[in-house]
């Protein structure tokens, strides 16, 4: 167990400093979270799994192709959401389990809108739409340029020697920063959008369990919140009175 924890620690350290994709980094942090949980470090495992979730969303934002292609790409990391719900349920944290359910659901809905031709910036002032789109295009163009440049200096095709280590490291650092700018511009579009389920005024925050519970109490009803995972499924019972379960 100690060996597994040490190996996972080294893995995420390497991935975070490399130009590995957000998906690969997400997998590394997921593995690290699993080793921490097995070692009994519950709080640390939750923090590490949260990092994995953040990275998996970045990977989904960067995925190209139609809705099916994006969904397939994200399915590789869906187990992290499922694991978060399972752990929060085991810890007796219904609000956190509900938040993971809603976060996953909102992301899927957002992607369906984006990949079915819905204009996420519809209804915004023309100047704002132009600024957001231009910022996203600049970020994507810069990332592509740096990625191509890094490959060219590492694996030259004209017989030249590979670039010096310092130049490669500088390009890797610049590429990581460029990738982060791409993610930030995409999130800026989500937050500005009037149709995105991730565009709450509080900033990428979906509805909370307290809000949903208050609605159920006001209506005097009962709500069942489902999450169907790859290997497990969950249901959260939200009654108008009594305990959540």
PDB file of C-alpha atoms in Angstrom:
ATOM      1  CA  UNK A   1       0.000   0.000   0.000  1.00  0.00           C
ATOM      2  CA  UNK A   2       2.853   2.366   0.826  1.00  0.00           C
ATOM      3  CA  UNK A   3       4.456   1.525  -2.525  1.00  0.00           C
ATOM      4  CA  UNK A   4       1.202   2.253  -4.360  1.00  0.00           C
ATOM      5  CA  UNK A   5       0.819   5.608  -2.596  1.00  0.00           C
ATOM      6  CA  UNK A   6       4.416   6.573  -3.365  1.00  0.00           C
ATOM      7  CA  UNK A   7       4.057   5.573  -7.016  1.00  0.00           C
ATOM      8  CA  UNK A   8       0.820   7.530  -7.386  1.00  0.00           C
ATOM      9  CA  UNK A   9       2.453  10.578  -5.776  1.00  0.00           C
ATOM     10  CA  UNK A  10       5.310  10.447  -8.273  1.00  0.00           C
ATOM     11  CA  UNK A  11       2.904   9.938 -11.156  1.00  0.00           C
ATOM     12  CA  UNK A  12       0.784  13.025 -10.472  1.00  0.00           C
ATOM     13  CA  UNK A  13       3.935  15.058  -9.853  1.00  0.00           C
ATOM     14  CA  UNK A  14       5.257  14.066 -13.254  1.00  0.00           C
ATOM     15  CA  UNK A  15       1.941  14.592 -15.066  1.00  0.00           C
ATOM     16  CA  UNK A  16       1.360  18.023 -13.534  1.00  0.00           C
ATOM     17  CA  UNK A  17       4.749  19.214 -14.784  1.00  0.00           C
ATOM     18  CA  UNK A  18       4.467  17.616 -18.216  1.00  0.00           C
ATOM     19  CA  UNK A  19       2.390  18.487 -21.270  1.00  0.00           C
ATOM     20  CA  UNK A  20       0.144  15.484 -20.636  1.00  0.00           C
ATOM     21  CA  UNK A  21      -3.508  15.978 -21.534  1.00  0.00           C
ATOM     22  CA  UNK A  22      -6.038  16.952 -18.892  1.00  0.00           C
ATOM     23  CA  UNK A  23      -7.503  13.467 -19.317  1.00  0.00           C
ATOM     24  CA  UNK A  24      -4.211  11.768 -18.423  1.00  0.00           C
ATOM     25  CA  UNK A  25      -3.760  14.086 -15.453  1.00  0.00           C
ATOM     26  CA  UNK A  26      -7.310  13.323 -14.341  1.00  0.00           C
ATOM     27  CA  UNK A  27      -6.569   9.606 -14.386  1.00  0.00           C
ATOM     28  CA  UNK A  28      -3.419  10.175 -12.361  1.00  0.00           C
ATOM     29  CA  UNK A  29      -5.234  12.134  -9.658  1.00  0.00           C
ATOM     30  CA  UNK A  30      -8.007   9.527  -9.622  1.00  0.00           C
ATOM     31  CA  UNK A  31      -5.427   6.823  -8.924  1.00  0.00           C
ATOM     32  CA  UNK A  32      -3.876   9.001  -6.220  1.00  0.00           C
ATOM     33  CA  UNK A  33      -7.288   9.498  -4.593  1.00  0.00           C
ATOM     34  CA  UNK A  34      -7.911   5.757  -4.553  1.00  0.00           C
ATOM     35  CA  UNK A  35      -4.606   5.071  -2.797  1.00  0.00           C
ATOM     36  CA  UNK A  36      -5.308   7.791  -0.211  1.00  0.00           C
ATOM     37  CA  UNK A  37      -8.780   6.373   0.486  1.00  0.00           C
ATOM     38  CA  UNK A  38      -7.364   2.867   0.911  1.00  0.00           C
ATOM     39  CA  UNK A  39      -4.846   4.299   3.368  1.00  0.00           C
ATOM     40  CA  UNK A  40      -7.691   5.755   5.416  1.00  0.00           C
ATOM     41  CA  UNK A  41      -6.946   9.373   4.474  1.00  0.00           C
ATOM     42  CA  UNK A  42     -10.530  10.289   3.655  1.00  0.00           C
ATOM     43  CA  UNK A  43     -10.255  14.082   3.495  1.00  0.00           C
ATOM     44  CA  UNK A  44      -7.153  13.924   1.331  1.00  0.00           C
ATOM     45  CA  UNK A  45      -8.810  11.416  -1.000  1.00  0.00           C
ATOM     46  CA  UNK A  46     -11.817  13.716  -1.474  1.00  0.00           C
ATOM     47  CA  UNK A  47      -9.520  16.665  -2.292  1.00  0.00           C
ATOM     48  CA  UNK A  48      -7.563  14.596  -4.802  1.00  0.00           C
ATOM     49  CA  UNK A  49     -10.714  13.251  -6.416  1.00  0.00           C
ATOM     50  CA  UNK A  50     -12.026  16.812  -6.725  1.00  0.00           C
ATOM     51  CA  UNK A  51      -8.855  17.648  -8.637  1.00  0.00           C
ATOM     52  CA  UNK A  52      -9.525  14.683 -10.913  1.00  0.00           C
ATOM     53  CA  UNK A  53     -13.062  15.939 -11.560  1.00  0.00           C
ATOM     54  CA  UNK A  54     -11.801  19.423 -12.464  1.00  0.00           C
ATOM     55  CA  UNK A  55      -9.355  17.957 -14.950  1.00  0.00           C
ATOM     56  CA  UNK A  56     -11.939  15.614 -16.452  1.00  0.00           C
ATOM     57  CA  UNK A  57     -14.154  18.625 -17.144  1.00  0.00           C
ATOM     58  CA  UNK A  58     -11.249  20.370 -18.835  1.00  0.00           C
ATOM     59  CA  UNK A  59     -10.760  17.318 -21.032  1.00  0.00           C
ATOM     60  CA  UNK A  60     -14.423  17.335 -21.961  1.00  0.00           C
ATOM     61  CA  UNK A  61     -14.258  21.042 -22.814  1.00  0.00           C
ATOM     62  CA  UNK A  62     -11.317  20.343 -25.135  1.00  0.00           C
ATOM     63  CA  UNK A  63     -12.853  17.301 -26.858  1.00  0.00           C
ATOM     64  CA  UNK A  64     -13.777  17.822 -30.479  1.00  0.00           C
ATOM     65  CA  UNK A  65     -16.339  16.231 -32.754  1.00  0.00           C
ATOM     66  CA  UNK A  66     -20.044  15.642 -32.372  1.00  0.00           C
ATOM     67  CA  UNK A  67     -21.963  15.060 -29.184  1.00  0.00           C
ATOM     68  CA  UNK A  68     -21.386  11.316 -29.396  1.00  0.00           C
ATOM     69  CA  UNK A  69     -17.610  11.767 -29.710  1.00  0.00           C
ATOM     70  CA  UNK A  70     -17.496  14.110 -26.735  1.00  0.00           C
ATOM     71  CA  UNK A  71     -19.653  11.784 -24.641  1.00  0.00           C
ATOM     72  CA  UNK A  72     -17.364   8.851 -25.452  1.00  0.00           C
ATOM     73  CA  UNK A  73     -14.321  10.907 -24.463  1.00  0.00           C
ATOM     74  CA  UNK A  74     -15.886  11.917 -21.167  1.00  0.00           C
ATOM     75  CA  UNK A  75     -17.083   8.376 -20.381  1.00  0.00           C
ATOM     76  CA  UNK A  76     -13.450   7.474 -19.702  1.00  0.00           C
ATOM     77  CA  UNK A  77     -13.544   9.796 -16.703  1.00  0.00           C
ATOM     78  CA  UNK A  78     -17.170   9.326 -15.608  1.00  0.00           C
ATOM     79  CA  UNK A  79     -16.120   6.824 -12.969  1.00  0.00           C
ATOM     80  CA  UNK A  80     -14.567   9.696 -11.007  1.00  0.00           C
ATOM     81  CA  UNK A  81     -17.998  11.328 -10.599  1.00  0.00           C
ATOM     82  CA  UNK A  82     -19.464   7.980  -9.622  1.00  0.00           C
ATOM     83  CA  UNK A  83     -16.698   7.446  -7.061  1.00  0.00           C
ATOM     84  CA  UNK A  84     -17.232  10.886  -5.548  1.00  0.00           C
ATOM     85  CA  UNK A  85     -20.925  10.178  -5.031  1.00  0.00           C
ATOM     86  CA  UNK A  86     -20.141   6.796  -3.454  1.00  0.00           C
ATOM     87  CA  UNK A  87     -17.569   8.248  -1.063  1.00  0.00           C
ATOM     88  CA  UNK A  88     -19.736  11.182  -0.031  1.00  0.00           C
ATOM     89  CA  UNK A  89     -22.625   8.797   0.604  1.00  0.00           C
ATOM     90  CA  UNK A  90     -20.366   6.568   2.704  1.00  0.00           C
ATOM     91  CA  UNK A  91     -19.214   9.607   4.691  1.00  0.00           C
ATOM     92  CA  UNK A  92     -22.823  10.667   5.280  1.00  0.00           C
ATOM     93  CA  UNK A  93     -22.538  13.869   3.228  1.00  0.00           C
ATOM     94  CA  UNK A  94     -25.752  14.056   1.165  1.00  0.00           C
ATOM     95  CA  UNK A  95     -25.176  17.682   0.101  1.00  0.00           C
ATOM     96  CA  UNK A  96     -21.797  16.861  -1.410  1.00  0.00           C
ATOM     97  CA  UNK A  97     -23.151  13.710  -3.088  1.00  0.00           C
ATOM     98  CA  UNK A  98     -26.008  15.758  -4.557  1.00  0.00           C
ATOM     99  CA  UNK A  99     -23.537  18.388  -5.804  1.00  0.00           C
ATOM    100  CA  UNK A 100     -21.551  15.723  -7.681  1.00  0.00           C
ATOM    101  CA  UNK A 101     -24.761  14.399  -9.252  1.00  0.00           C
ATOM    102  CA  UNK A 102     -25.822  17.861 -10.402  1.00  0.00           C
ATOM    103  CA  UNK A 103     -22.373  18.798 -11.657  1.00  0.00           C
ATOM    104  CA  UNK A 104     -22.207  15.730 -13.874  1.00  0.00           C
ATOM    105  CA  UNK A 105     -25.749  16.246 -15.155  1.00  0.00           C
ATOM    106  CA  UNK A 106     -25.195  19.936 -15.918  1.00  0.00           C
ATOM    107  CA  UNK A 107     -22.018  19.178 -17.847  1.00  0.00           C
ATOM    108  CA  UNK A 108     -23.788  16.588 -20.007  1.00  0.00           C
ATOM    109  CA  UNK A 109     -26.636  18.997 -20.746  1.00  0.00           C
ATOM    110  CA  UNK A 110     -24.200  21.784 -21.623  1.00  0.00           C
ATOM    111  CA  UNK A 111     -22.403  19.552 -24.109  1.00  0.00           C
ATOM    112  CA  UNK A 112     -25.671  18.498 -25.701  1.00  0.00           C
ATOM    113  CA  UNK A 113     -26.531  22.157 -26.255  1.00  0.00           C
ATOM    114  CA  UNK A 114     -23.100  23.003 -27.622  1.00  0.00           C
ATOM    115  CA  UNK A 115     -22.904  20.068 -29.994  1.00  0.00           C
ATOM    116  CA  UNK A 116     -26.394  20.417 -31.388  1.00  0.00           C
ATOM    117  CA  UNK A 117     -25.735  23.857 -32.761  1.00  0.00           C
ATOM    118  CA  UNK A 118     -27.208  25.925 -29.933  1.00  0.00           C
ATOM    119  CA  UNK A 119     -25.600  29.361 -29.873  1.00  0.00           C
ATOM    120  CA  UNK A 120     -24.367  29.622 -26.294  1.00  0.00           C
ATOM    121  CA  UNK A 121     -23.915  33.367 -26.680  1.00  0.00           C
ATOM    122  CA  UNK A 122     -27.377  34.057 -28.052  1.00  0.00           C
ATOM    123  CA  UNK A 123     -29.016  37.078 -26.459  1.00  0.00           C
ATOM    124  CA  UNK A 124     -25.765  38.740 -25.392  1.00  0.00           C
ATOM    125  CA  UNK A 125     -24.746  42.164 -26.728  1.00  0.00           C
ATOM    126  CA  UNK A 126     -22.933  41.940 -30.068  1.00  0.00           C
ATOM    127  CA  UNK A 127     -19.738  43.479 -28.661  1.00  0.00           C
ATOM    128  CA  UNK A 128     -19.580  40.979 -25.809  1.00  0.00           C
ATOM    129  CA  UNK A 129     -20.208  38.041 -28.156  1.00  0.00           C
ATOM    130  CA  UNK A 130     -17.409  39.207 -30.452  1.00  0.00           C
ATOM    131  CA  UNK A 131     -14.948  39.681 -27.576  1.00  0.00           C
ATOM    132  CA  UNK A 132     -15.634  36.221 -26.134  1.00  0.00           C
ATOM    133  CA  UNK A 133     -15.354  34.478 -29.498  1.00  0.00           C
ATOM    134  CA  UNK A 134     -12.172  36.308 -30.465  1.00  0.00           C
ATOM    135  CA  UNK A 135     -10.569  35.507 -27.102  1.00  0.00           C
ATOM    136  CA  UNK A 136     -11.402  31.821 -27.553  1.00  0.00           C
ATOM    137  CA  UNK A 137     -10.021  31.791 -31.103  1.00  0.00           C
ATOM    138  CA  UNK A 138      -6.792  33.505 -30.042  1.00  0.00           C
ATOM    139  CA  UNK A 139      -6.282  31.036 -27.213  1.00  0.00           C
ATOM    140  CA  UNK A 140      -6.899  28.016 -29.444  1.00  0.00           C
ATOM    141  CA  UNK A 141      -4.617  29.351 -32.188  1.00  0.00           C
ATOM    142  CA  UNK A 142      -1.792  29.977 -29.722  1.00  0.00           C
ATOM    143  CA  UNK A 143      -2.144  26.525 -28.214  1.00  0.00           C
ATOM    144  CA  UNK A 144      -2.002  24.908 -31.664  1.00  0.00           C
ATOM    145  CA  UNK A 145       1.066  26.962 -32.609  1.00  0.00           C
ATOM    146  CA  UNK A 146       2.974  26.027 -29.455  1.00  0.00           C
ATOM    147  CA  UNK A 147       1.995  22.372 -29.721  1.00  0.00           C
ATOM    148  CA  UNK A 148       3.269  22.178 -33.298  1.00  0.00           C
ATOM    149  CA  UNK A 149       6.443  24.051 -32.351  1.00  0.00           C
ATOM    150  CA  UNK A 150       7.179  21.683 -29.462  1.00  0.00           C
ATOM    151  CA  UNK A 151       6.852  18.632 -31.696  1.00  0.00           C
ATOM    152  CA  UNK A 152       9.030  20.276 -34.351  1.00  0.00           C
ATOM    153  CA  UNK A 153      11.931  21.023 -31.981  1.00  0.00           C
ATOM    154  CA  UNK A 154      11.750  17.643 -30.245  1.00  0.00           C
ATOM    155  CA  UNK A 155      11.489  15.591 -33.424  1.00  0.00           C
ATOM    156  CA  UNK A 156      12.991  17.623 -36.287  1.00  0.00           C
ATOM    157  CA  UNK A 157      12.416  16.223 -39.767  1.00  0.00           C
ATOM    158  CA  UNK A 158      15.122  18.205 -41.562  1.00  0.00           C
ATOM    159  CA  UNK A 159      18.071  16.400 -40.045  1.00  0.00           C
ATOM    160  CA  UNK A 160      18.675  19.072 -37.427  1.00  0.00           C
ATOM    161  CA  UNK A 161      19.514  18.191 -33.841  1.00  0.00           C
ATOM    162  CA  UNK A 162      16.684  18.208 -31.255  1.00  0.00           C
ATOM    163  CA  UNK A 163      16.378  21.456 -29.319  1.00  0.00           C
ATOM    164  CA  UNK A 164      18.248  22.029 -26.072  1.00  0.00           C
ATOM    165  CA  UNK A 165      16.564  21.010 -22.833  1.00  0.00           C
ATOM    166  CA  UNK A 166      16.002  24.603 -21.729  1.00  0.00           C
ATOM    167  CA  UNK A 167      14.164  25.488 -24.939  1.00  0.00           C
ATOM    168  CA  UNK A 168      11.973  22.396 -24.665  1.00  0.00           C
ATOM    169  CA  UNK A 169      11.114  23.154 -21.049  1.00  0.00           C
ATOM    170  CA  UNK A 170      10.240  26.753 -21.951  1.00  0.00           C
ATOM    171  CA  UNK A 171       7.927  25.552 -24.740  1.00  0.00           C
ATOM    172  CA  UNK A 172       6.335  22.994 -22.426  1.00  0.00           C
ATOM    173  CA  UNK A 173       5.668  25.694 -19.833  1.00  0.00           C
ATOM    174  CA  UNK A 174       4.222  28.027 -22.455  1.00  0.00           C
ATOM    175  CA  UNK A 175       2.026  25.232 -23.817  1.00  0.00           C
ATOM    176  CA  UNK A 176       0.627  24.425 -20.370  1.00  0.00           C
ATOM    177  CA  UNK A 177      -0.224  28.114 -19.877  1.00  0.00           C
ATOM    178  CA  UNK A 178      -1.840  28.250 -23.321  1.00  0.00           C
ATOM    179  CA  UNK A 179      -3.979  25.206 -22.547  1.00  0.00           C
ATOM    180  CA  UNK A 180      -5.148  26.852 -19.357  1.00  0.00           C
ATOM    181  CA  UNK A 181      -6.106  29.981 -21.289  1.00  0.00           C
ATOM    182  CA  UNK A 182      -8.196  27.856 -23.650  1.00  0.00           C
ATOM    183  CA  UNK A 183     -10.046  26.387 -20.668  1.00  0.00           C
ATOM    184  CA  UNK A 184     -10.527  29.833 -19.142  1.00  0.00           C
ATOM    185  CA  UNK A 185     -11.960  31.312 -22.345  1.00  0.00           C
ATOM    186  CA  UNK A 186     -14.363  28.387 -22.656  1.00  0.00           C
ATOM    187  CA  UNK A 187     -15.502  28.866 -19.080  1.00  0.00           C
ATOM    188  CA  UNK A 188     -15.931  32.573 -19.713  1.00  0.00           C
ATOM    189  CA  UNK A 189     -18.337  31.677 -22.517  1.00  0.00           C
ATOM    190  CA  UNK A 190     -20.203  29.255 -20.238  1.00  0.00           C
ATOM    191  CA  UNK A 191     -20.540  31.826 -17.474  1.00  0.00           C
ATOM    192  CA  UNK A 192     -21.682  34.564 -19.834  1.00  0.00           C
ATOM    193  CA  UNK A 193     -24.174  32.324 -21.623  1.00  0.00           C
ATOM    194  CA  UNK A 194     -27.872  32.763 -20.947  1.00  0.00           C
ATOM    195  CA  UNK A 195     -28.661  29.195 -21.996  1.00  0.00           C
ATOM    196  CA  UNK A 196     -25.842  27.211 -20.396  1.00  0.00           C
ATOM    197  CA  UNK A 197     -26.761  25.120 -17.320  1.00  0.00           C
ATOM    198  CA  UNK A 198     -23.314  26.005 -15.946  1.00  0.00           C
ATOM    199  CA  UNK A 199     -23.893  29.744 -16.163  1.00  0.00           C
ATOM    200  CA  UNK A 200     -25.378  30.511 -12.765  1.00  0.00           C
ATOM    201  CA  UNK A 201     -24.686  34.052 -11.573  1.00  0.00           C
ATOM    202  CA  UNK A 202     -22.556  32.696  -8.744  1.00  0.00           C
ATOM    203  CA  UNK A 203     -20.158  31.324 -11.365  1.00  0.00           C
ATOM    204  CA  UNK A 204     -20.362  27.723 -12.543  1.00  0.00           C
ATOM    205  CA  UNK A 205     -22.439  26.714  -9.528  1.00  0.00           C
ATOM    206  CA  UNK A 206     -25.352  24.353 -10.000  1.00  0.00           C
ATOM    207  CA  UNK A 207     -28.359  24.152  -7.686  1.00  0.00           C
ATOM    208  CA  UNK A 208     -27.533  23.075  -4.117  1.00  0.00           C
ATOM    209  CA  UNK A 209     -29.255  20.436  -2.026  1.00  0.00           C
ATOM    210  CA  UNK A 210     -30.422  23.109   0.424  1.00  0.00           C
ATOM    211  CA  UNK A 211     -32.124  24.978  -2.416  1.00  0.00           C
ATOM    212  CA  UNK A 212     -33.760  21.833  -3.759  1.00  0.00           C
ATOM    213  CA  UNK A 213     -34.869  20.764  -0.278  1.00  0.00           C
ATOM    214  CA  UNK A 214     -36.444  24.176   0.306  1.00  0.00           C
ATOM    215  CA  UNK A 215     -38.392  23.827  -2.945  1.00  0.00           C
ATOM    216  CA  UNK A 216     -39.643  20.376  -1.956  1.00  0.00           C
ATOM    217  CA  UNK A 217     -40.686  21.621   1.483  1.00  0.00           C
ATOM    218  CA  UNK A 218     -42.587  24.536  -0.041  1.00  0.00           C
ATOM    219  CA  UNK A 219     -44.429  22.177  -2.385  1.00  0.00           C
ATOM    220  CA  UNK A 220     -45.042  19.529   0.285  1.00  0.00           C
ATOM    221  CA  UNK A 221     -43.845  16.789  -2.044  1.00  0.00           C
ATOM    222  CA  UNK A 222     -41.161  14.115  -2.291  1.00  0.00           C
ATOM    223  CA  UNK A 223     -38.318  14.106  -4.804  1.00  0.00           C
ATOM    224  CA  UNK A 224     -36.069  11.245  -5.841  1.00  0.00           C
ATOM    225  CA  UNK A 225     -32.709  12.246  -7.316  1.00  0.00           C
ATOM    226  CA  UNK A 226     -31.118   9.499  -9.416  1.00  0.00           C
ATOM    227  CA  UNK A 227     -27.612   8.919 -10.688  1.00  0.00           C
ATOM    228  CA  UNK A 228     -26.955   5.929 -12.946  1.00  0.00           C
ATOM    229  CA  UNK A 229     -23.251   5.126 -13.025  1.00  0.00           C
ATOM    230  CA  UNK A 230     -21.077   2.692 -14.914  1.00  0.00           C
ATOM    231  CA  UNK A 231     -20.969   0.128 -12.104  1.00  0.00           C
ATOM    232  CA  UNK A 232     -23.272   1.573  -9.420  1.00  0.00           C
ATOM    233  CA  UNK A 233     -26.418   3.632  -9.247  1.00  0.00           C
ATOM    234  CA  UNK A 234     -27.665   5.911  -6.490  1.00  0.00           C
ATOM    235  CA  UNK A 235     -30.910   7.489  -5.404  1.00  0.00           C
ATOM    236  CA  UNK A 236     -31.197  10.408  -2.992  1.00  0.00           C
ATOM    237  CA  UNK A 237     -34.557  10.778  -1.264  1.00  0.00           C
ATOM    238  CA  UNK A 238     -35.496  14.424  -0.649  1.00  0.00           C
ATOM    239  CA  UNK A 239     -38.670  14.523   1.498  1.00  0.00           C
ATOM    240  CA  UNK A 240     -40.682  17.595   2.467  1.00  0.00           C
ATOM    241  CA  UNK A 241     -40.234  16.489   6.077  1.00  0.00           C
ATOM    242  CA  UNK A 242     -37.838  14.124   7.814  1.00  0.00           C
ATOM    243  CA  UNK A 243     -34.290  13.127   7.048  1.00  0.00           C
ATOM    244  CA  UNK A 244     -32.568  13.037   3.686  1.00  0.00           C
ATOM    245  CA  UNK A 245     -31.522   9.543   2.734  1.00  0.00           C
TER     246      UNK A 245
END
